[in-house]
């Protein structure tokens, strides 16, 4: 896998959110013209992307904001955890409580509560940029 793409309405805010999670901005680009039009099956694409890389260099998120055509909201806008399709990304963290506190400063909200799975993990789900669910896992055992 090369990357996971997330369409956002606030590229700068999404970059700040994922930077707070420890990801690094690998690069940014503006995309327009026939190549993105043909690849996406849309006309008149004008978008900006930010490629975020995990600290180990093995995982990437491509954050995209569409200037044209306008992004289409998902229905429902903030899908529940049992919605079909891809809408959750999980990150391993060293300190779950600290990470939740820092991400709240970027607008994240807990969906439920912090839980413990056996003696192995502390886990939670947050609502992140563009309404996606960002799950966090802290290994404890």
PDB file of C-alpha atoms in Angstrom:
ATOM      1  CA  UNK A   1       0.000   0.000   0.000  1.00  0.00           C
ATOM      2  CA  UNK A   2       1.302   3.452  -0.859  1.00  0.00           C
ATOM      3  CA  UNK A   3      -1.130   5.756   0.973  1.00  0.00           C
ATOM      4  CA  UNK A   4      -4.651   6.396   2.219  1.00  0.00           C
ATOM      5  CA  UNK A   5      -6.419   9.457   0.805  1.00  0.00           C
ATOM      6  CA  UNK A   6      -8.618  11.740   2.875  1.00  0.00           C
ATOM      7  CA  UNK A   7     -10.575  14.632   1.351  1.00  0.00           C
ATOM      8  CA  UNK A   8     -10.739  17.531   3.798  1.00  0.00           C
ATOM      9  CA  UNK A   9     -12.207  21.037   3.784  1.00  0.00           C
ATOM     10  CA  UNK A  10      -9.329  22.594   5.782  1.00  0.00           C
ATOM     11  CA  UNK A  11      -5.947  21.382   4.559  1.00  0.00           C
ATOM     12  CA  UNK A  12      -3.917  23.454   7.017  1.00  0.00           C
ATOM     13  CA  UNK A  13      -6.014  22.233   9.957  1.00  0.00           C
ATOM     14  CA  UNK A  14      -5.753  18.598   8.834  1.00  0.00           C
ATOM     15  CA  UNK A  15      -1.964  18.890   8.465  1.00  0.00           C
ATOM     16  CA  UNK A  16      -1.778  20.347  11.997  1.00  0.00           C
ATOM     17  CA  UNK A  17      -3.974  17.523  13.352  1.00  0.00           C
ATOM     18  CA  UNK A  18      -1.873  14.724  11.856  1.00  0.00           C
ATOM     19  CA  UNK A  19       1.380  16.517  12.736  1.00  0.00           C
ATOM     20  CA  UNK A  20       0.164  16.470  16.353  1.00  0.00           C
ATOM     21  CA  UNK A  21      -0.132  12.690  15.982  1.00  0.00           C
ATOM     22  CA  UNK A  22       3.554  12.547  15.058  1.00  0.00           C
ATOM     23  CA  UNK A  23       3.256  12.433  11.286  1.00  0.00           C
ATOM     24  CA  UNK A  24       5.620  14.509   9.160  1.00  0.00           C
ATOM     25  CA  UNK A  25       4.740  16.643   6.165  1.00  0.00           C
ATOM     26  CA  UNK A  26       6.531  15.014   3.248  1.00  0.00           C
ATOM     27  CA  UNK A  27       5.423  17.476   0.589  1.00  0.00           C
ATOM     28  CA  UNK A  28       2.653  19.565  -0.892  1.00  0.00           C
ATOM     29  CA  UNK A  29       1.440  20.013  -4.450  1.00  0.00           C
ATOM     30  CA  UNK A  30      -1.234  21.684  -6.529  1.00  0.00           C
ATOM     31  CA  UNK A  31      -2.972  19.402  -8.998  1.00  0.00           C
ATOM     32  CA  UNK A  32      -4.925  20.446 -12.073  1.00  0.00           C
ATOM     33  CA  UNK A  33      -5.226  19.624 -15.730  1.00  0.00           C
ATOM     34  CA  UNK A  34      -5.999  16.569 -17.782  1.00  0.00           C
ATOM     35  CA  UNK A  35      -4.136  13.994 -15.655  1.00  0.00           C
ATOM     36  CA  UNK A  36      -6.167  14.461 -12.443  1.00  0.00           C
ATOM     37  CA  UNK A  37      -9.350  14.991 -14.494  1.00  0.00           C
ATOM     38  CA  UNK A  38      -8.876  11.660 -16.268  1.00  0.00           C
ATOM     39  CA  UNK A  39      -7.725   9.759 -13.184  1.00  0.00           C
ATOM     40  CA  UNK A  40     -10.605  10.973 -10.981  1.00  0.00           C
ATOM     41  CA  UNK A  41     -13.287  11.024 -13.670  1.00  0.00           C
ATOM     42  CA  UNK A  42     -14.042  14.696 -12.958  1.00  0.00           C
ATOM     43  CA  UNK A  43     -13.805  17.823 -15.102  1.00  0.00           C
ATOM     44  CA  UNK A  44     -11.847  20.915 -14.129  1.00  0.00           C
ATOM     45  CA  UNK A  45     -10.040  19.451 -11.125  1.00  0.00           C
ATOM     46  CA  UNK A  46      -8.056  21.949  -9.114  1.00  0.00           C
ATOM     47  CA  UNK A  47      -6.873  20.587  -5.794  1.00  0.00           C
ATOM     48  CA  UNK A  48      -4.100  20.896  -3.247  1.00  0.00           C
ATOM     49  CA  UNK A  49      -2.569  17.900  -1.521  1.00  0.00           C
ATOM     50  CA  UNK A  50      -0.340  17.400   1.489  1.00  0.00           C
ATOM     51  CA  UNK A  51       1.445  14.070   1.834  1.00  0.00           C
ATOM     52  CA  UNK A  52       1.920  13.072   5.475  1.00  0.00           C
ATOM     53  CA  UNK A  53       4.388  10.334   6.467  1.00  0.00           C
ATOM     54  CA  UNK A  54       4.482   8.241   9.639  1.00  0.00           C
ATOM     55  CA  UNK A  55       7.710   8.547  11.675  1.00  0.00           C
ATOM     56  CA  UNK A  56       8.858   5.074  10.586  1.00  0.00           C
ATOM     57  CA  UNK A  57       8.449   6.092   6.939  1.00  0.00           C
ATOM     58  CA  UNK A  58       6.192   3.150   6.068  1.00  0.00           C
ATOM     59  CA  UNK A  59       2.734   4.742   6.162  1.00  0.00           C
ATOM     60  CA  UNK A  60       1.345   7.785   4.363  1.00  0.00           C
ATOM     61  CA  UNK A  61      -1.840   9.846   4.291  1.00  0.00           C
ATOM     62  CA  UNK A  62      -2.645  12.002   1.287  1.00  0.00           C
ATOM     63  CA  UNK A  63      -4.750  14.928   2.480  1.00  0.00           C
ATOM     64  CA  UNK A  64      -6.628  16.646  -0.354  1.00  0.00           C
ATOM     65  CA  UNK A  65      -8.716  19.799  -0.536  1.00  0.00           C
ATOM     66  CA  UNK A  66     -10.735  20.351  -3.726  1.00  0.00           C
ATOM     67  CA  UNK A  67     -10.956  23.917  -4.974  1.00  0.00           C
ATOM     68  CA  UNK A  68     -12.863  22.719  -8.063  1.00  0.00           C
ATOM     69  CA  UNK A  69     -15.111  20.935  -8.390  1.00  0.00           C
ATOM     70  CA  UNK A  70     -16.294  21.470  -4.831  1.00  0.00           C
ATOM     71  CA  UNK A  71     -16.096  18.491  -2.489  1.00  0.00           C
ATOM     72  CA  UNK A  72     -19.335  16.592  -1.988  1.00  0.00           C
ATOM     73  CA  UNK A  73     -20.332  15.941   1.638  1.00  0.00           C
ATOM     74  CA  UNK A  74     -20.706  12.349   2.724  1.00  0.00           C
ATOM     75  CA  UNK A  75     -24.137  11.306   3.961  1.00  0.00           C
ATOM     76  CA  UNK A  76     -24.355  11.315   6.866  1.00  0.00           C
ATOM     77  CA  UNK A  77     -21.639  13.933   7.333  1.00  0.00           C
ATOM     78  CA  UNK A  78     -20.227  12.208  10.412  1.00  0.00           C
ATOM     79  CA  UNK A  79     -20.918   8.501   9.852  1.00  0.00           C
ATOM     80  CA  UNK A  80     -21.156   6.237  12.893  1.00  0.00           C
ATOM     81  CA  UNK A  81     -18.494   3.584  13.490  1.00  0.00           C
ATOM     82  CA  UNK A  82     -20.609   0.822  11.907  1.00  0.00           C
ATOM     83  CA  UNK A  83     -21.013   2.564   8.505  1.00  0.00           C
ATOM     84  CA  UNK A  84     -19.985   0.496   5.484  1.00  0.00           C
ATOM     85  CA  UNK A  85     -16.839   1.634   3.721  1.00  0.00           C
ATOM     86  CA  UNK A  86     -13.505   3.157   4.649  1.00  0.00           C
ATOM     87  CA  UNK A  87     -13.618   5.940   7.195  1.00  0.00           C
ATOM     88  CA  UNK A  88     -11.278   5.015  10.085  1.00  0.00           C
ATOM     89  CA  UNK A  89      -7.525   5.211  10.473  1.00  0.00           C
ATOM     90  CA  UNK A  90      -5.778   3.784  13.579  1.00  0.00           C
ATOM     91  CA  UNK A  91      -2.517   5.029  15.040  1.00  0.00           C
ATOM     92  CA  UNK A  92      -0.300   3.466  17.688  1.00  0.00           C
ATOM     93  CA  UNK A  93       0.600   6.019  20.371  1.00  0.00           C
ATOM     94  CA  UNK A  94       2.881   5.950  23.399  1.00  0.00           C
ATOM     95  CA  UNK A  95       0.597   7.959  25.713  1.00  0.00           C
ATOM     96  CA  UNK A  96      -3.091   7.801  24.844  1.00  0.00           C
ATOM     97  CA  UNK A  97      -4.260  10.378  27.411  1.00  0.00           C
ATOM     98  CA  UNK A  98      -1.672  12.935  26.310  1.00  0.00           C
ATOM     99  CA  UNK A  99      -2.469  12.345  22.632  1.00  0.00           C
ATOM    100  CA  UNK A 100      -6.220  12.763  23.202  1.00  0.00           C
ATOM    101  CA  UNK A 101      -5.606  16.000  25.106  1.00  0.00           C
ATOM    102  CA  UNK A 102      -3.393  17.392  22.331  1.00  0.00           C
ATOM    103  CA  UNK A 103      -5.821  16.393  19.563  1.00  0.00           C
ATOM    104  CA  UNK A 104      -8.729  18.023  21.407  1.00  0.00           C
ATOM    105  CA  UNK A 105      -6.832  21.259  20.825  1.00  0.00           C
ATOM    106  CA  UNK A 106      -7.328  20.579  17.099  1.00  0.00           C
ATOM    107  CA  UNK A 107     -11.070  19.965  17.404  1.00  0.00           C
ATOM    108  CA  UNK A 108     -11.052  16.190  17.997  1.00  0.00           C
ATOM    109  CA  UNK A 109     -13.907  14.736  20.060  1.00  0.00           C
ATOM    110  CA  UNK A 110     -14.107  11.300  21.672  1.00  0.00           C
ATOM    111  CA  UNK A 111     -16.841   9.156  20.104  1.00  0.00           C
ATOM    112  CA  UNK A 112     -17.224   6.978  23.168  1.00  0.00           C
ATOM    113  CA  UNK A 113     -14.711   6.610  25.939  1.00  0.00           C
ATOM    114  CA  UNK A 114     -11.184   5.355  26.468  1.00  0.00           C
ATOM    115  CA  UNK A 115     -11.378   1.597  27.027  1.00  0.00           C
ATOM    116  CA  UNK A 116      -8.992  -1.216  27.822  1.00  0.00           C
ATOM    117  CA  UNK A 117      -8.791  -4.433  25.807  1.00  0.00           C
ATOM    118  CA  UNK A 118      -7.633  -7.192  28.122  1.00  0.00           C
ATOM    119  CA  UNK A 119      -4.122  -6.441  29.411  1.00  0.00           C
ATOM    120  CA  UNK A 120      -2.888  -5.498  25.962  1.00  0.00           C
ATOM    121  CA  UNK A 121      -4.208  -2.086  24.831  1.00  0.00           C
ATOM    122  CA  UNK A 122      -5.931   1.122  25.817  1.00  0.00           C
ATOM    123  CA  UNK A 123      -8.111   2.233  22.905  1.00  0.00           C
ATOM    124  CA  UNK A 124     -10.378   5.060  21.802  1.00  0.00           C
ATOM    125  CA  UNK A 125     -12.039   6.556  18.739  1.00  0.00           C
ATOM    126  CA  UNK A 126     -11.992  10.273  17.959  1.00  0.00           C
ATOM    127  CA  UNK A 127     -13.788  12.309  15.330  1.00  0.00           C
ATOM    128  CA  UNK A 128     -11.017  13.894  13.243  1.00  0.00           C
ATOM    129  CA  UNK A 129     -10.713  16.081  10.139  1.00  0.00           C
ATOM    130  CA  UNK A 130     -13.582  15.871   7.646  1.00  0.00           C
ATOM    131  CA  UNK A 131     -15.543  13.728  10.116  1.00  0.00           C
ATOM    132  CA  UNK A 132     -13.309  10.652   9.796  1.00  0.00           C
ATOM    133  CA  UNK A 133     -12.780   8.406  12.767  1.00  0.00           C
ATOM    134  CA  UNK A 134      -9.227   8.349  14.085  1.00  0.00           C
ATOM    135  CA  UNK A 135      -8.601   5.427  16.423  1.00  0.00           C
ATOM    136  CA  UNK A 136      -5.736   5.415  18.904  1.00  0.00           C
ATOM    137  CA  UNK A 137      -4.095   2.370  20.495  1.00  0.00           C
ATOM    138  CA  UNK A 138      -1.629   2.414  23.379  1.00  0.00           C
ATOM    139  CA  UNK A 139       0.074  -0.938  24.038  1.00  0.00           C
ATOM    140  CA  UNK A 140       0.089  -1.649  27.781  1.00  0.00           C
ATOM    141  CA  UNK A 141       0.965  -5.320  28.015  1.00  0.00           C
TER     142      UNK A 141
END
